[in-house]
mmCIF file of C-alpha atoms and ligand atoms in Angstrom:
data_model
loop_
_atom_site.group_PDB
_atom_site.id
_atom_site.type_symbol
_atom_site.label_atom_id
_atom_site.label_comp_id
_atom_site.label_asym_id
_atom_site.label_seq_id
_atom_site.Cartn_x
_atom_site.Cartn_y
_atom_site.Cartn_z
ATOM 1 C CA MET A 984 190.153 95.769 2.209
ATOM 2 C CA ILE A 985 188.954 97.630 5.149
ATOM 3 C CA SER A 986 190.789 101.060 5.571
ATOM 4 C CA GLU A 987 192.608 102.018 8.718
ATOM 5 C CA VAL A 988 190.328 104.874 9.425
ATOM 6 C CA GLY A 989 187.301 102.691 8.834
ATOM 7 C CA LEU A 990 188.723 100.152 11.170
ATOM 8 C CA PHE A 991 189.186 102.716 13.953
ATOM 9 C CA TRP A 992 185.475 103.662 13.831
ATOM 10 C CA LEU A 993 184.583 100.042 13.807
ATOM 11 C CA LEU A 994 186.804 99.233 16.756
ATOM 12 C CA LEU A 995 185.690 102.232 18.848
ATOM 13 C CA PRO A 996 182.445 100.688 20.220
ATOM 14 C CA LEU A 997 184.427 97.586 20.840
ATOM 15 C CA ALA A 998 187.001 99.455 22.847
ATOM 16 C CA ALA A 999 184.190 101.362 24.795
ATOM 17 C CA ALA A 1000 182.514 98.050 25.545
ATOM 18 C CA GLY A 1001 185.880 96.653 26.667
ATOM 19 C CA SER A 1002 186.529 99.423 29.169
ATOM 20 C CA TRP A 1003 183.032 99.122 30.591
ATOM 21 C CA TYR A 1004 183.633 95.380 30.985
ATOM 22 C CA LEU A 1005 186.999 96.072 32.485
ATOM 23 C CA ALA A 1006 185.472 98.585 35.084
ATOM 24 C CA ARG A 1007 182.714 96.185 36.039
ATOM 25 C CA ARG A 1008 184.447 92.777 36.317
ATOM 26 C CA GLY A 1009 187.847 93.600 37.826
ATOM 27 C CA THR A 1010 191.197 93.737 36.289
ATOM 28 C CA GLU A 1011 192.484 90.175 36.533
ATOM 29 C CA ARG A 1012 189.638 88.217 34.944
ATOM 30 C CA VAL A 1013 189.364 90.614 32.157
ATOM 31 C CA THR A 1014 192.948 90.663 31.330
ATOM 32 C CA GLY A 1015 192.628 86.936 31.022
ATOM 33 C CA ALA A 1016 189.662 87.277 28.696
ATOM 34 C CA ARG A 1017 191.498 89.948 26.712
ATOM 35 C CA VAL A 1018 194.513 87.720 26.305
ATOM 36 C CA ASN A 1019 192.247 84.748 25.164
ATOM 37 C CA ARG A 1020 190.501 86.952 22.655
ATOM 38 C CA LEU A 1021 193.825 88.318 21.364
ATOM 39 C CA ARG A 1022 195.123 84.748 21.176
ATOM 40 C CA SER A 1023 192.125 83.509 19.240
ATOM 41 C CA ASN A 1024 192.350 86.460 16.871
ATOM 42 C CA TYR A 1025 195.983 85.784 16.486
ATOM 43 C CA PHE A 1026 195.420 82.169 15.507
ATOM 44 C CA ARG A 1027 192.598 83.315 13.198
ATOM 45 C CA GLY A 1028 195.075 85.592 11.453
ATOM 46 C CA LEU A 1029 197.597 82.887 11.289
ATOM 47 C CA ASN A 1030 195.047 80.521 9.869
ATOM 48 C CA TYR A 1031 194.284 82.943 7.045
ATOM 49 C CA LEU A 1032 198.048 83.247 6.361
ATOM 50 C CA LEU A 1033 198.373 79.491 6.157
ATOM 51 C CA ASN A 1034 195.475 79.444 3.723
ATOM 52 C CA GLU A 1035 197.049 82.098 1.645
ATOM 53 C CA GLN A 1036 194.433 84.647 2.404
ATOM 54 C CA PRO A 1037 196.639 87.761 3.111
ATOM 55 C CA ASP A 1038 193.853 90.235 2.891
ATOM 56 C CA LYS A 1039 191.799 88.588 5.670
ATOM 57 C CA ALA A 1040 195.025 87.981 7.735
ATOM 58 C CA ILE A 1041 195.798 91.750 7.447
ATOM 59 C CA GLU A 1042 192.304 92.585 8.664
ATOM 60 C CA VAL A 1043 192.651 90.390 11.694
ATOM 61 C CA PHE A 1044 196.201 91.606 12.563
ATOM 62 C CA LEU A 1045 195.064 95.213 12.191
ATOM 63 C CA HIS A 1046 192.339 94.460 14.758
ATOM 64 C CA ILE A 1047 194.870 93.021 17.180
ATOM 65 C CA ALA A 1048 197.347 95.824 16.595
ATOM 66 C CA GLU A 1049 194.614 98.422 17.374
ATOM 67 C CA VAL A 1050 193.182 96.666 20.449
ATOM 68 C CA ASP A 1051 196.631 95.807 21.903
ATOM 69 C CA SER A 1052 199.172 98.292 20.768
ATOM 70 C CA ASP A 1053 201.907 96.607 22.776
ATOM 71 C CA THR A 1054 202.054 93.471 20.617
ATOM 72 C CA VAL A 1055 205.360 93.941 18.890
ATOM 73 C CA GLU A 1056 205.079 90.561 17.073
ATOM 74 C CA THR A 1057 201.637 91.535 15.625
ATOM 75 C CA HIS A 1058 203.151 94.783 14.234
ATOM 76 C CA LEU A 1059 206.050 92.832 12.838
ATOM 77 C CA ALA A 1060 203.669 90.292 11.195
ATOM 78 C CA LEU A 1061 201.506 93.130 9.820
ATOM 79 C CA GLY A 1062 204.429 94.960 8.341
ATOM 80 C CA SER A 1063 205.924 91.924 6.558
ATOM 81 C CA LEU A 1064 202.390 91.102 5.260
ATOM 82 C CA PHE A 1065 202.188 94.639 3.720
ATOM 83 C CA ARG A 1066 205.597 94.202 2.215
ATOM 84 C CA ARG A 1067 204.797 90.846 0.670
ATOM 85 C CA ARG A 1068 201.625 92.314 -0.825
ATOM 86 C CA GLY A 1069 203.776 95.105 -2.362
ATOM 87 C CA GLU A 1070 202.352 97.835 -0.066
ATOM 88 C CA VAL A 1071 205.861 98.973 0.943
ATOM 89 C CA ASP A 1072 204.873 102.377 2.097
ATOM 90 C CA ARG A 1073 202.504 100.898 4.652
ATOM 91 C CA ALA A 1074 205.174 98.384 5.682
ATOM 92 C CA ILE A 1075 207.596 101.219 6.147
ATOM 93 C CA ARG A 1076 205.118 103.150 8.272
ATOM 94 C CA VAL A 1077 204.387 100.172 10.548
ATOM 95 C CA HIS A 1078 208.121 99.375 11.056
ATOM 96 C CA GLN A 1079 209.106 103.027 11.555
ATOM 97 C CA ASN A 1080 206.478 103.419 14.268
ATOM 98 C CA LEU A 1081 207.740 100.335 15.949
ATOM 99 C CA VAL A 1082 211.369 101.381 15.864
ATOM 100 C CA ALA A 1083 210.445 104.705 17.393
ATOM 101 C CA ARG A 1084 208.933 103.114 20.541
ATOM 102 C CA PRO A 1085 211.116 103.662 23.590
ATOM 103 C CA SER A 1086 209.806 100.555 25.348
ATOM 104 C CA LEU A 1087 211.288 97.983 22.879
ATOM 105 C CA SER A 1088 213.840 95.458 24.225
ATOM 106 C CA ALA A 1089 217.181 95.329 22.317
ATOM 107 C CA GLU A 1090 216.053 92.165 20.560
ATOM 108 C CA GLN A 1091 212.783 93.572 19.429
ATOM 109 C CA LYS A 1092 214.410 96.787 18.193
ATOM 110 C CA THR A 1093 216.840 94.771 16.022
ATOM 111 C CA GLN A 1094 213.987 92.727 14.638
ATOM 112 C CA ALA A 1095 212.139 95.890 13.705
ATOM 113 C CA LEU A 1096 215.219 97.552 12.160
ATOM 114 C CA LEU A 1097 215.911 94.374 10.168
ATOM 115 C CA ALA A 1098 212.425 94.447 8.912
ATOM 116 C CA LEU A 1099 212.588 98.146 8.081
ATOM 117 C CA GLY A 1100 215.819 97.489 6.073
ATOM 118 C CA GLU A 1101 213.997 94.833 4.111
ATOM 119 C CA ASP A 1102 211.244 97.286 3.421
ATOM 120 C CA TYR A 1103 213.793 99.884 2.121
ATOM 121 C CA MET A 1104 215.331 97.136 -0.161
ATOM 122 C CA ARG A 1105 212.060 96.212 -1.502
ATOM 123 C CA ALA A 1106 211.256 99.894 -2.194
ATOM 124 C CA GLY A 1107 214.602 100.318 -4.065
ATOM 125 C CA LEU A 1108 215.962 102.605 -1.326
ATOM 126 C CA LEU A 1109 219.336 100.813 -1.284
ATOM 127 C CA ASP A 1110 221.243 103.663 0.244
ATOM 128 C CA ARG A 1111 218.851 103.787 3.237
ATOM 129 C CA ALA A 1112 218.805 100.019 3.621
ATOM 130 C CA GLU A 1113 222.624 99.916 3.489
ATOM 131 C CA THR A 1114 223.020 102.609 6.148
ATOM 132 C CA LEU A 1115 220.553 100.812 8.382
ATOM 133 C CA PHE A 1116 222.203 97.396 7.961
ATOM 134 C CA THR A 1117 225.717 98.919 8.459
ATOM 135 C CA ASP A 1118 224.534 100.483 11.676
ATOM 136 C CA LEU A 1119 223.180 97.064 12.783
ATOM 137 C CA VAL A 1120 226.380 95.279 11.982
ATOM 138 C CA GLY A 1121 228.203 98.156 13.843
ATOM 139 C CA ILE A 1122 226.361 97.424 17.117
ATOM 140 C CA ASP A 1123 226.879 93.715 16.181
ATOM 141 C CA ALA A 1124 223.216 92.859 16.677
ATOM 142 C CA ARG A 1125 221.977 90.153 14.413
ATOM 143 C CA ALA A 1126 225.167 90.659 12.437
ATOM 144 C CA PRO A 1127 224.630 87.605 10.139
ATOM 145 C CA SER A 1128 221.111 88.633 8.943
ATOM 146 C CA ALA A 1129 222.254 92.212 8.453
ATOM 147 C CA LEU A 1130 225.461 91.111 6.676
ATOM 148 C CA ARG A 1131 223.485 88.856 4.250
ATOM 149 C CA HIS A 1132 221.422 91.784 3.322
ATOM 150 C CA LEU A 1133 224.357 93.982 2.900
ATOM 151 C CA ILE A 1134 225.975 91.365 0.544
ATOM 152 C CA SER A 1135 222.869 91.306 -1.482
ATOM 153 C CA ILE A 1136 222.781 95.161 -1.714
ATOM 154 C CA CYS A 1137 226.435 95.179 -2.814
ATOM 155 C CA GLN A 1138 225.693 92.555 -5.410
ATOM 156 C CA GLN A 1139 222.826 94.706 -6.768
ATOM 157 C CA GLU A 1140 225.120 97.746 -6.889
ATOM 158 C CA ARG A 1141 228.004 95.610 -8.246
ATOM 159 C CA ASP A 1142 230.216 96.929 -5.536
ATOM 160 C CA TRP A 1143 232.319 93.752 -5.370
ATOM 161 C CA ARG A 1144 235.050 95.003 -2.911
ATOM 162 C CA LYS A 1145 232.492 95.878 -0.270
ATOM 163 C CA ALA A 1146 230.723 92.521 -0.972
ATOM 164 C CA ILE A 1147 234.128 90.764 -0.359
ATOM 165 C CA ASP A 1148 234.413 92.535 3.021
ATOM 166 C CA HIS A 1149 230.861 91.722 4.100
ATOM 167 C CA ALA A 1150 231.206 88.045 3.034
ATOM 168 C CA GLN A 1151 234.486 87.697 4.961
ATOM 169 C CA ARG A 1152 232.816 89.191 8.063
ATOM 170 C CA LEU A 1153 229.906 86.836 7.528
ATOM 171 C CA GLU A 1154 232.280 83.971 7.454
ATOM 172 C CA GLN A 1155 233.867 85.113 10.725
ATOM 173 C CA ALA A 1156 230.528 85.602 12.373
ATOM 174 C CA THR A 1157 228.958 82.227 11.395
ATOM 175 C CA GLY A 1158 231.994 80.021 10.770
ATOM 176 C CA GLU A 1159 230.413 78.996 7.441
ATOM 177 C CA SER A 1160 232.872 79.178 4.494
ATOM 178 C CA GLN A 1161 232.097 81.858 1.942
ATOM 179 C CA ALA A 1162 235.065 80.962 -0.200
ATOM 180 C CA ARG A 1163 233.145 80.173 -3.431
ATOM 181 C CA LEU A 1164 231.175 83.404 -3.183
ATOM 182 C CA VAL A 1165 234.283 85.562 -2.430
ATOM 183 C CA ALA A 1166 236.126 83.872 -5.399
ATOM 184 C CA GLN A 1167 233.190 84.832 -7.651
ATOM 185 C CA TYR A 1168 233.514 88.443 -6.579
ATOM 186 C CA TRP A 1169 237.304 88.407 -7.194
ATOM 187 C CA CYS A 1170 236.449 87.024 -10.702
ATOM 188 C CA GLU A 1171 233.920 89.862 -11.212
ATOM 189 C CA LEU A 1172 236.824 92.269 -10.372
ATOM 190 C CA ALA A 1173 239.187 90.345 -12.760
ATOM 191 C CA GLU A 1174 236.750 90.474 -15.618
ATOM 192 C CA HIS A 1175 236.270 94.111 -15.038
ATOM 193 C CA ALA A 1176 239.983 94.830 -14.981
ATOM 194 C CA ARG A 1177 240.361 92.656 -18.137
ATOM 195 C CA SER A 1178 237.726 94.787 -19.989
ATOM 196 C CA ARG A 1179 239.735 97.881 -19.005
ATOM 197 C CA ARG A 1180 242.917 96.230 -20.414
ATOM 198 C CA ASP A 1181 244.325 96.397 -16.979
ATOM 199 C CA ILE A 1182 246.277 93.085 -17.185
ATOM 200 C CA ASP A 1183 248.172 93.355 -13.949
ATOM 201 C CA GLY A 1184 245.028 94.263 -12.041
ATOM 202 C CA ALA A 1185 243.220 91.293 -13.526
ATOM 203 C CA ARG A 1186 246.068 88.917 -12.634
ATOM 204 C CA ARG A 1187 246.109 90.205 -8.976
ATOM 205 C CA ASN A 1188 242.315 89.690 -8.729
ATOM 206 C CA LEU A 1189 242.621 86.216 -10.176
ATOM 207 C CA ALA A 1190 245.356 85.307 -7.643
ATOM 208 C CA GLU A 1191 242.902 86.329 -4.825
ATOM 209 C CA ALA A 1192 240.223 84.147 -6.393
ATOM 210 C CA PHE A 1193 242.454 81.178 -6.598
ATOM 211 C CA ALA A 1194 243.722 81.886 -3.049
ATOM 212 C CA ARG A 1195 240.039 81.431 -1.843
ATOM 213 C CA GLU A 1196 239.112 78.649 -4.282
ATOM 214 C CA PRO A 1197 242.106 76.911 -5.821
ATOM 215 C CA ASN A 1198 240.176 75.164 -8.579
ATOM 216 C CA CYS A 1199 237.923 78.107 -9.343
ATOM 217 C CA VAL A 1200 236.346 77.319 -12.758
ATOM 218 C CA ARG A 1201 235.541 80.920 -13.531
ATOM 219 C CA GLY A 1202 239.117 81.933 -12.628
ATOM 220 C CA LEU A 1203 240.400 79.344 -15.124
ATOM 221 C CA LEU A 1204 238.209 80.510 -17.800
ATOM 222 C CA ILE A 1205 239.376 84.065 -17.374
ATOM 223 C CA THR A 1206 242.948 82.862 -17.322
ATOM 224 C CA ALA A 1207 242.344 81.039 -20.586
ATOM 225 C CA ARG A 1208 240.670 83.968 -22.254
ATOM 226 C CA MET A 1209 243.528 86.314 -21.130
ATOM 227 C CA ALA A 1210 246.090 83.896 -22.575
ATOM 228 C CA MET A 1211 244.155 84.086 -25.856
ATOM 229 C CA ASP A 1212 244.175 87.935 -25.608
ATOM 230 C CA ALA A 1213 247.977 87.685 -25.219
ATOM 231 C CA ALA A 1214 248.327 85.333 -28.291
ATOM 232 C CA ASP A 1215 249.511 82.460 -26.146
ATOM 233 C CA PRO A 1216 247.370 79.453 -27.425
ATOM 234 C CA THR A 1217 249.591 76.993 -25.368
ATOM 235 C CA ALA A 1218 248.689 78.510 -21.956
ATOM 236 C CA ALA A 1219 245.056 79.082 -23.171
ATOM 237 C CA ALA A 1220 244.547 75.455 -24.304
ATOM 238 C CA GLN A 1221 245.965 74.225 -20.951
ATOM 239 C CA ALA A 1222 243.601 76.465 -18.991
ATOM 240 C CA PHE A 1223 240.598 75.462 -21.084
ATOM 241 C CA GLU A 1224 241.407 71.698 -20.545
ATOM 242 C CA LYS A 1225 241.565 72.376 -16.794
ATOM 243 C CA VAL A 1226 238.107 73.942 -16.809
ATOM 244 C CA VAL A 1227 236.469 70.695 -18.073
ATOM 245 C CA ASP A 1228 238.606 68.703 -15.805
ATOM 246 C CA GLN A 1229 237.128 70.626 -12.990
ATOM 247 C CA ASP A 1230 233.584 70.859 -14.191
ATOM 248 C CA ILE A 1231 232.479 68.833 -17.290
ATOM 249 C CA GLU A 1232 229.275 70.984 -17.561
ATOM 250 C CA PHE A 1233 231.364 73.849 -18.956
ATOM 251 C CA VAL A 1234 231.955 72.004 -22.179
ATOM 252 C CA PRO A 1235 229.638 74.350 -24.257
ATOM 253 C CA GLU A 1236 231.639 77.359 -22.951
ATOM 254 C CA VAL A 1237 235.031 75.844 -23.710
ATOM 255 C CA LEU A 1238 234.548 74.016 -26.982
ATOM 256 C CA ALA A 1239 234.808 76.748 -29.670
ATOM 257 C CA PRO A 1240 237.801 78.644 -28.090
ATOM 258 C CA VAL A 1241 239.820 75.562 -27.223
ATOM 259 C CA LEU A 1242 239.397 74.232 -30.791
ATOM 260 C CA ARG A 1243 240.614 77.627 -32.089
ATOM 261 C CA CYS A 1244 243.663 77.252 -29.865
ATOM 262 C CA TYR A 1245 244.425 73.765 -31.278
ATOM 263 C CA GLU A 1246 244.081 75.114 -34.790
ATOM 264 C CA GLN A 1247 246.554 77.919 -33.973
ATOM 265 C CA LEU A 1248 248.941 75.424 -32.569
ATOM 266 C CA ASP A 1249 248.384 73.255 -35.601
ATOM 267 C CA GLU A 1250 247.667 70.271 -33.400
ATOM 268 C CA PRO A 1251 244.692 68.386 -35.087
ATOM 269 C CA HIS A 1252 245.514 65.128 -33.358
ATOM 270 C CA ARG A 1253 245.237 66.773 -29.942
ATOM 271 C CA ALA A 1254 241.879 68.303 -30.919
ATOM 272 C CA ARG A 1255 240.578 64.849 -32.061
ATOM 273 C CA GLU A 1256 241.765 63.136 -28.864
ATOM 274 C CA PHE A 1257 240.307 65.965 -26.578
ATOM 275 C CA LEU A 1258 236.893 65.675 -28.267
ATOM 276 C CA ARG A 1259 236.982 61.869 -28.192
ATOM 277 C CA GLN A 1260 237.579 62.058 -24.412
ATOM 278 C CA LEU A 1261 234.783 64.749 -23.997
ATOM 279 C CA THR A 1262 232.224 62.447 -25.893
ATOM 280 C CA GLU A 1263 232.886 59.785 -23.261
ATOM 281 C CA ARG A 1264 232.573 61.999 -20.298
ATOM 282 C CA TYR A 1265 229.896 64.529 -21.330
ATOM 283 C CA GLU A 1266 226.390 63.500 -22.056
ATOM 284 C CA GLY A 1267 225.507 66.451 -24.376
ATOM 285 C CA ILE A 1268 225.738 66.492 -28.218
ATOM 286 C CA SER A 1269 228.148 69.405 -28.726
ATOM 287 C CA PRO A 1270 231.406 67.488 -28.648
ATOM 288 C CA VAL A 1271 229.919 64.828 -30.953
ATOM 289 C CA LEU A 1272 228.961 67.613 -33.416
ATOM 290 C CA ALA A 1273 232.495 69.074 -33.141
ATOM 291 C CA LEU A 1274 234.063 65.678 -33.658
ATOM 292 C CA SER A 1275 231.905 65.006 -36.691
ATOM 293 C CA ARG A 1276 233.392 68.202 -38.246
ATOM 294 C CA VAL A 1277 236.883 66.955 -37.655
ATOM 295 C CA ILE A 1278 235.918 63.472 -39.135
ATOM 296 C CA GLU A 1279 234.294 65.217 -42.186
ATOM 297 C CA ARG A 1280 237.417 67.269 -42.796
ATOM 298 C CA GLU A 1281 239.925 64.361 -42.318
ATOM 299 C CA GLU A 1282 237.831 61.374 -43.715
ATOM 300 C CA GLY A 1283 235.041 62.838 -45.805
ATOM 301 C CA ASP A 1284 231.271 63.206 -45.578
ATOM 302 C CA GLY A 1285 230.512 59.431 -45.606
ATOM 303 C CA ALA A 1286 232.532 58.794 -42.523
ATOM 304 C CA ALA A 1287 231.086 61.829 -40.712
ATOM 305 C CA ILE A 1288 227.587 60.601 -41.568
ATOM 306 C CA ALA A 1289 228.294 57.075 -40.259
ATOM 307 C CA TYR A 1290 229.729 58.383 -37.018
ATOM 308 C CA LEU A 1291 226.889 60.852 -36.368
ATOM 309 C CA THR A 1292 224.261 58.213 -37.169
ATOM 310 C CA GLU A 1293 225.791 55.785 -34.707
ATOM 311 C CA GLN A 1294 226.063 58.463 -31.956
ATOM 312 C CA LEU A 1295 222.446 59.650 -32.418
ATOM 313 C CA ARG A 1296 221.205 56.136 -31.558
ATOM 314 C CA SER A 1297 222.634 56.471 -28.058
ATOM 315 C CA ARG A 1298 221.994 60.302 -27.559
ATOM 316 C CA PRO A 1299 218.948 61.439 -29.537
ATOM 317 C CA SER A 1300 219.239 65.094 -30.256
ATOM 318 C CA ILE A 1301 217.602 67.635 -32.546
ATOM 319 C CA ARG A 1302 220.812 69.507 -33.152
ATOM 320 C CA GLY A 1303 222.427 66.179 -34.064
ATOM 321 C CA LEU A 1304 219.583 65.595 -36.553
ATOM 322 C CA MET A 1305 220.018 69.143 -37.937
ATOM 323 C CA ARG A 1306 223.739 68.326 -38.567
ATOM 324 C CA LEU A 1307 222.830 65.044 -40.232
ATOM 325 C CA ILE A 1308 220.279 66.801 -42.556
ATOM 326 C CA GLU A 1309 223.072 69.307 -43.444
ATOM 327 C CA LEU A 1310 225.456 66.537 -44.453
ATOM 328 C CA GLY A 1311 222.663 64.679 -46.286
ATOM 329 C CA LEU A 1312 221.763 67.722 -48.342
ATOM 330 C CA ARG A 1313 225.168 67.776 -50.022
ATOM 331 C CA ASP A 1314 224.818 64.808 -52.368
ATOM 332 C CA ALA A 1315 220.977 64.556 -52.320
ATOM 333 C CA SER A 1316 218.944 64.215 -55.545
ATOM 334 C CA SER A 1317 216.526 67.017 -56.206
ATOM 335 C CA GLY A 1318 213.522 65.012 -54.836
ATOM 336 C CA GLU A 1319 215.450 64.011 -51.719
ATOM 337 C CA ARG A 1320 216.706 67.576 -51.347
ATOM 338 C CA GLU A 1321 213.132 68.991 -51.267
ATOM 339 C CA ARG A 1322 212.066 66.615 -48.464
ATOM 340 C CA LEU A 1323 215.227 67.097 -46.469
ATOM 341 C CA LEU A 1324 214.636 70.971 -46.725
ATOM 342 C CA VAL A 1325 211.127 70.571 -45.294
ATOM 343 C CA LEU A 1326 212.538 68.443 -42.485
ATOM 344 C CA ASP A 1327 215.364 70.907 -41.875
ATOM 345 C CA GLU A 1328 212.848 73.883 -41.542
ATOM 346 C CA LEU A 1329 210.746 71.784 -39.107
ATOM 347 C CA VAL A 1330 213.528 70.839 -36.756
ATOM 348 C CA ARG A 1331 214.968 74.400 -36.627
ATOM 349 C CA LYS A 1332 211.503 75.603 -35.504
ATOM 350 C CA LEU A 1333 211.646 73.022 -32.790
ATOM 351 C CA VAL A 1334 214.742 74.360 -31.200
ATOM 352 C CA GLU A 1335 214.121 78.015 -32.045
ATOM 353 C CA GLY A 1336 214.150 80.246 -28.968
ATOM 354 C CA LYS A 1337 214.616 77.353 -26.661
ATOM 355 C CA ALA A 1338 216.560 77.837 -23.395
ATOM 356 C CA MET A 1339 219.890 76.132 -23.446
ATOM 357 C CA TYR A 1340 220.646 76.631 -19.812
ATOM 358 C CA ARG A 1341 218.711 76.248 -16.616
ATOM 359 C CA CYS A 1342 219.206 77.170 -13.097
ATOM 360 C CA ALA A 1343 219.437 74.068 -10.946
ATOM 361 C CA ARG A 1344 218.111 75.951 -8.001
ATOM 362 C CA CYS A 1345 215.011 77.802 -9.244
ATOM 363 C CA GLY A 1346 214.477 76.412 -12.761
ATOM 364 C CA PHE A 1347 215.012 79.715 -14.622
ATOM 365 C CA GLY A 1348 215.743 79.072 -18.312
ATOM 366 C CA ALA A 1349 218.347 81.094 -20.188
ATOM 367 C CA ARG A 1350 219.728 81.198 -23.744
ATOM 368 C CA ALA A 1351 223.300 82.020 -22.501
ATOM 369 C CA HIS A 1352 225.369 80.988 -19.465
ATOM 370 C CA HIS A 1353 225.130 83.226 -16.363
ATOM 371 C CA TRP A 1354 227.419 83.081 -13.330
ATOM 372 C CA GLN A 1355 224.728 84.502 -11.107
ATOM 373 C CA CYS A 1356 221.151 83.339 -11.768
ATOM 374 C CA PRO A 1357 219.159 86.452 -12.964
ATOM 375 C CA SER A 1358 216.159 85.033 -11.175
ATOM 376 C CA CYS A 1359 217.143 83.615 -7.808
ATOM 377 C CA LYS A 1360 220.548 85.377 -7.616
ATOM 378 C CA SER A 1361 222.453 82.252 -6.603
ATOM 379 C CA TRP A 1362 225.910 81.726 -7.879
ATOM 380 C CA GLY A 1363 227.105 78.833 -10.071
ATOM 381 C CA SER A 1364 223.695 77.223 -10.359
ATOM 382 C CA VAL A 1365 223.036 77.798 -14.086
ATOM 383 C CA LYS A 1366 223.978 74.713 -16.159
ATOM 384 C CA PRO A 1367 223.432 73.446 -19.760
ATOM 385 C CA ILE A 1368 220.144 71.527 -20.331
ATOM 386 C CA HIS A 1369 220.689 68.059 -21.766
ATOM 387 C CA GLY A 1370 218.205 65.987 -23.578
ATOM 388 C CA VAL A 1371 216.576 65.845 -27.137
ATOM 389 C CA ALA A 1372 216.030 69.737 -27.469
ATOM 390 C CA GLY A 1373 218.983 70.737 -25.321
ATOM 391 C CA ASP A 1374 222.714 70.058 -25.523
HETATM 392 ZN ZN1 LIG B 1349 217.887 80.519 -10.076
#
């Protein structure tokens, strides 16, 4: 890429020729020509951008910026191009120069400050970005954009109380409900309190979460886990049951602990009925596997194998096959046993290291559930993967 100094020398004769032309032909016509040239350059730059050729686009925009230093939009475009290419220092320089100009309109200054704040975020200078966005919110200019950035900074810093304040201000500024987001933040605080064994604090945070989102699944899960902590399997089982009533995709999270509750309550019939209902409502294999264990315990291997074989016809699943092999191995002859063990090793390799969850928004795959997608940072978008190799 052409350097800025190199560009200056390159542009010098052009500028000299320009002034000569200006002196000779009169201001009005030349201004027109200059505008035309700038416009055609601008479109050339835009064309490079659209063709994903940022290097060439930067060259063109640098030309325009040098020739016409008044074009705020060009500087903004140039700065964000630098940022996108990872040249954050250069982006910061461009935007800082822009902000320092006394001639900017209020709207242009806000745009430049927002861009500078984004540069700081990209550079990891979160304190500086936060101060800048807070100032912007203070003068109420572009409050929604600045508030969204502030929320994202607070999420990175895990400062949930501040995030709640900003989200509520954003709600007031835009009229768009942020209830689900705010409920997630209260749940973060509740989990934090629970980990510190601050039960009252956790309860207060949960109450806030439910006040914003009455059927908050995460709040219900925390309630259930806290009931388990307090050795109250009745309350825990109820809360776990509510979780899957609200969102059936949480079956993998709920299955093991709720079965433990039924066991503590000594209610095998309730467990069997709960699992039977889940197999009707949930398309994954995990409740079928759990039910096959109950059948095996109550009616023996033969009944469990028959049940599993029938289920696998309608929902083919590698994990189901693994369970079938496990049951088959028990009374296999030595020849059969050898063949089954080869098969077992093979199917285990098929699912080894496979993601069990996927973000519905960006496609990020994960082995465990996340409330906030580690990749695109959206909340509540990570769900279990269904199908042969999934759940
Ligand atoms: Zn995602």
